[in-house]
Amino acid sequence: MLFRRSRAQGAARPTPAPLPRVEYVPMSLAELAVYERVMLHADERRRIRRPDIGYSGHRQETIGRLYRSAGAASATEPDPEKVRIPLQKASFLALEFAIYDIENYGGSPEIAREAHHLLNRFNALLGQQRAVIHMGGTPVFDSDAPAPVSVDHPVLPGWQ
């Protein structure tokens, strides 16, 4: 016996759900240096206080991706003071975990304060995203897109 599908059955395909929008906020080169210091300090504290957990290279991979973006951003913006590196909103969670590790495994209170400041600044920048393009798979802000309005924040020692 031959079964045929009616046209109505074939046409009633569900539409796929839209992909979630990836949100990026701008990070300066000075903020990247602080981000790296926070991540490495958190790794060190966790490794010293909890050697049973084992090694996780996730933080080093994130830092590596950010430095690749910094290199690509530097190619589009010659002034190092104006270079802005796209940081995914998902990377905020890594910063939150780093703060947890620093605070719970006897880390430096100064680095914990810097990490909290950085996290607060990045959260304040949400909603001011710019268009992101990819250069060889590395995200950089589109130089033709308008820059977001600057968010005033207190300057920590050593920051520009």
mmCIF file of C-alpha atoms in Angstrom:
data_model
loop_
_atom_site.group_PDB
_atom_site.id
_atom_site.type_symbol
_atom_site.label_atom_id
_atom_site.label_comp_id
_atom_site.label_asym_id
_atom_site.label_seq_id
_atom_site.Cartn_x
_atom_site.Cartn_y
_atom_site.Cartn_z
ATOM 1 C CA MET A 1 0.000 0.000 0.000
ATOM 2 C CA LEU A 2 1.279 3.441 -0.883
ATOM 3 C CA PHE A 3 0.928 6.247 1.663
ATOM 4 C CA ARG A 4 1.088 9.832 0.569
ATOM 5 C CA ARG A 5 1.554 12.886 2.704
ATOM 6 C CA SER A 6 -0.750 15.713 2.003
ATOM 7 C CA ARG A 7 0.661 19.127 1.174
ATOM 8 C CA ALA A 8 -0.669 20.482 4.441
ATOM 9 C CA GLN A 9 1.418 18.026 6.430
ATOM 10 C CA GLY A 10 4.585 18.901 4.521
ATOM 11 C CA ALA A 11 4.062 22.649 4.795
ATOM 12 C CA ALA A 12 3.512 22.696 8.549
ATOM 13 C CA ARG A 13 7.165 22.567 9.543
ATOM 14 C CA PRO A 14 8.032 24.406 12.709
ATOM 15 C CA THR A 15 10.304 27.385 12.317
ATOM 16 C CA PRO A 16 13.637 26.989 14.067
ATOM 17 C CA ALA A 17 14.154 29.023 17.201
ATOM 18 C CA PRO A 18 16.417 32.043 16.687
ATOM 19 C CA LEU A 19 19.954 31.701 17.959
ATOM 20 C CA PRO A 20 20.714 33.711 21.078
ATOM 21 C CA ARG A 21 22.481 36.977 20.386
ATOM 22 C CA VAL A 22 26.118 37.013 21.461
ATOM 23 C CA GLU A 23 26.783 40.183 23.410
ATOM 24 C CA TYR A 24 30.221 41.801 23.481
ATOM 25 C CA VAL A 25 31.454 44.673 25.615
ATOM 26 C CA PRO A 26 34.632 46.666 24.961
ATOM 27 C CA MET A 27 37.745 45.972 27.031
ATOM 28 C CA SER A 28 40.822 48.209 26.928
ATOM 29 C CA LEU A 29 44.394 46.901 26.890
ATOM 30 C CA ALA A 30 44.817 48.028 30.519
ATOM 31 C CA GLU A 31 41.673 46.109 31.486
ATOM 32 C CA LEU A 32 42.997 43.054 29.655
ATOM 33 C CA ALA A 33 46.138 43.187 31.799
ATOM 34 C CA VAL A 34 43.998 43.323 34.959
ATOM 35 C CA TYR A 35 41.752 40.511 33.651
ATOM 36 C CA GLU A 36 44.813 38.351 33.030
ATOM 37 C CA ARG A 37 46.251 39.112 36.486
ATOM 38 C CA VAL A 38 42.926 38.184 38.132
ATOM 39 C CA MET A 39 42.590 34.922 36.191
ATOM 40 C CA LEU A 40 46.163 33.797 36.816
ATOM 41 C CA HIS A 41 45.955 34.691 40.520
ATOM 42 C CA ALA A 42 42.691 32.739 40.860
ATOM 43 C CA ASP A 43 44.291 29.713 39.155
ATOM 44 C CA GLU A 44 47.293 29.910 41.451
ATOM 45 C CA ARG A 45 45.174 30.136 44.604
ATOM 46 C CA ARG A 46 42.960 27.231 43.576
ATOM 47 C CA ARG A 47 45.951 25.108 42.585
ATOM 48 C CA ILE A 48 47.672 25.761 45.950
ATOM 49 C CA ARG A 49 44.624 25.285 48.176
ATOM 50 C CA ARG A 50 42.834 22.580 46.168
ATOM 51 C CA PRO A 51 45.386 20.398 44.344
ATOM 52 C CA ASP A 52 42.790 17.606 44.299
ATOM 53 C CA ILE A 53 40.704 19.499 41.717
ATOM 54 C CA GLY A 54 43.337 19.176 39.007
ATOM 55 C CA TYR A 55 44.364 21.478 36.199
ATOM 56 C CA SER A 56 41.869 23.299 34.007
ATOM 57 C CA GLY A 57 43.178 25.313 31.083
ATOM 58 C CA HIS A 58 39.910 27.170 30.488
ATOM 59 C CA ARG A 59 41.165 30.464 31.935
ATOM 60 C CA GLN A 60 44.391 30.343 29.918
ATOM 61 C CA GLU A 61 42.391 29.604 26.761
ATOM 62 C CA THR A 62 40.156 32.615 27.433
ATOM 63 C CA ILE A 63 43.191 34.840 27.978
ATOM 64 C CA GLY A 64 44.727 33.540 24.741
ATOM 65 C CA ARG A 65 41.544 34.330 22.780
ATOM 66 C CA LEU A 66 41.465 37.828 24.250
ATOM 67 C CA TYR A 67 45.083 38.466 23.264
ATOM 68 C CA ARG A 68 44.310 37.288 19.715
ATOM 69 C CA SER A 69 41.434 39.781 19.672
ATOM 70 C CA ALA A 70 43.773 42.453 21.043
ATOM 71 C CA GLY A 71 46.183 41.800 18.185
ATOM 72 C CA ALA A 72 43.402 42.006 15.615
ATOM 73 C CA ALA A 73 41.981 45.145 17.260
ATOM 74 C CA SER A 74 45.453 46.719 17.225
ATOM 75 C CA ALA A 75 45.583 46.136 13.486
ATOM 76 C CA THR A 76 42.384 48.155 13.028
ATOM 77 C CA GLU A 77 43.231 50.876 15.587
ATOM 78 C CA PRO A 78 46.830 52.158 15.624
ATOM 79 C CA ASP A 79 46.471 54.132 18.896
ATOM 80 C CA PRO A 80 46.934 51.687 21.833
ATOM 81 C CA GLU A 81 44.838 53.935 24.109
ATOM 82 C CA LYS A 82 41.831 53.526 21.799
ATOM 83 C CA VAL A 83 42.082 49.769 21.206
ATOM 84 C CA ARG A 84 38.931 47.995 22.370
ATOM 85 C CA ILE A 85 38.833 44.217 22.646
ATOM 86 C CA PRO A 86 35.461 42.457 22.369
ATOM 87 C CA LEU A 87 34.684 40.498 25.541
ATOM 88 C CA GLN A 88 31.749 38.093 25.377
ATOM 89 C CA LYS A 89 29.124 38.353 28.062
ATOM 90 C CA ALA A 90 29.696 34.630 28.666
ATOM 91 C CA SER A 91 33.246 35.449 29.830
ATOM 92 C CA PHE A 92 31.752 37.375 32.764
ATOM 93 C CA LEU A 93 30.971 34.007 34.350
ATOM 94 C CA ALA A 94 34.654 33.072 34.205
ATOM 95 C CA LEU A 95 35.438 36.327 36.007
ATOM 96 C CA GLU A 96 32.806 35.551 38.655
ATOM 97 C CA PHE A 97 34.355 32.105 39.244
ATOM 98 C CA ALA A 98 37.802 33.706 39.490
ATOM 99 C CA ILE A 99 36.497 36.082 42.166
ATOM 100 C CA TYR A 100 35.058 33.094 44.035
ATOM 101 C CA ASP A 101 38.405 31.277 43.895
ATOM 102 C CA ILE A 102 40.337 34.334 45.058
ATOM 103 C CA GLU A 103 38.008 35.021 47.976
ATOM 104 C CA ASN A 104 37.620 31.409 49.105
ATOM 105 C CA TYR A 105 41.178 30.171 48.632
ATOM 106 C CA GLY A 106 43.059 32.968 50.411
ATOM 107 C CA GLY A 107 43.804 35.263 47.507
ATOM 108 C CA SER A 108 44.840 38.890 47.531
ATOM 109 C CA PRO A 109 42.049 41.260 48.638
ATOM 110 C CA GLU A 110 43.458 43.929 46.297
ATOM 111 C CA ILE A 111 43.159 41.637 43.269
ATOM 112 C CA ALA A 112 39.649 40.632 44.402
ATOM 113 C CA ARG A 113 38.690 44.341 44.515
ATOM 114 C CA GLU A 114 40.100 44.866 41.013
ATOM 115 C CA ALA A 115 38.130 41.844 39.791
ATOM 116 C CA HIS A 116 34.886 43.145 41.327
ATOM 117 C CA HIS A 117 35.509 46.554 39.753
ATOM 118 C CA LEU A 118 36.140 44.967 36.353
ATOM 119 C CA LEU A 119 32.997 42.823 36.587
ATOM 120 C CA ASN A 120 30.898 45.845 37.578
ATOM 121 C CA ARG A 121 32.328 47.878 34.716
ATOM 122 C CA PHE A 122 31.597 45.160 32.164
ATOM 123 C CA ASN A 123 28.038 44.784 33.462
ATOM 124 C CA ALA A 124 27.586 48.557 33.178
ATOM 125 C CA LEU A 125 28.649 48.386 29.535
ATOM 126 C CA LEU A 126 25.982 45.845 28.574
ATOM 127 C CA GLY A 127 23.456 47.426 26.284
ATOM 128 C CA GLN A 128 26.105 49.509 24.552
ATOM 129 C CA GLN A 129 27.273 46.831 22.177
ATOM 130 C CA ARG A 130 28.764 47.595 18.798
ATOM 131 C CA ALA A 131 28.846 45.470 15.710
ATOM 132 C CA VAL A 132 31.482 42.745 15.757
ATOM 133 C CA ILE A 133 33.209 41.376 12.686
ATOM 134 C CA HIS A 134 35.566 38.426 12.515
ATOM 135 C CA MET A 135 39.097 38.665 11.148
ATOM 136 C CA GLY A 136 40.247 35.132 10.473
ATOM 137 C CA GLY A 137 37.801 33.849 13.087
ATOM 138 C CA THR A 138 38.884 36.413 15.713
ATOM 139 C CA PRO A 139 36.186 38.873 16.831
ATOM 140 C CA VAL A 140 36.952 42.583 16.565
ATOM 141 C CA PHE A 141 34.675 45.597 16.746
ATOM 142 C CA ASP A 142 33.629 46.924 13.348
ATOM 143 C CA SER A 143 35.521 50.191 12.861
ATOM 144 C CA ASP A 144 32.589 51.600 10.842
ATOM 145 C CA ALA A 145 30.121 51.072 13.702
ATOM 146 C CA PRO A 146 29.621 53.949 16.125
ATOM 147 C CA ALA A 147 31.455 53.678 19.419
ATOM 148 C CA PRO A 148 29.366 53.331 22.568
ATOM 149 C CA VAL A 149 29.075 56.172 25.017
ATOM 150 C CA SER A 150 31.811 55.953 27.635
ATOM 151 C CA VAL A 151 30.820 54.814 31.102
ATOM 152 C CA ASP A 152 32.512 56.876 33.783
ATOM 153 C CA HIS A 153 34.318 54.799 36.340
ATOM 154 C CA PRO A 154 36.949 55.508 38.933
ATOM 155 C CA VAL A 155 40.456 54.842 37.711
ATOM 156 C CA LEU A 156 42.323 52.235 39.735
ATOM 157 C CA PRO A 157 46.044 52.692 40.352
ATOM 158 C CA GLY A 158 47.999 51.641 37.280
ATOM 159 C CA TRP A 159 45.014 52.060 34.909
ATOM 160 C CA GLN A 160 44.955 54.642 32.182
#
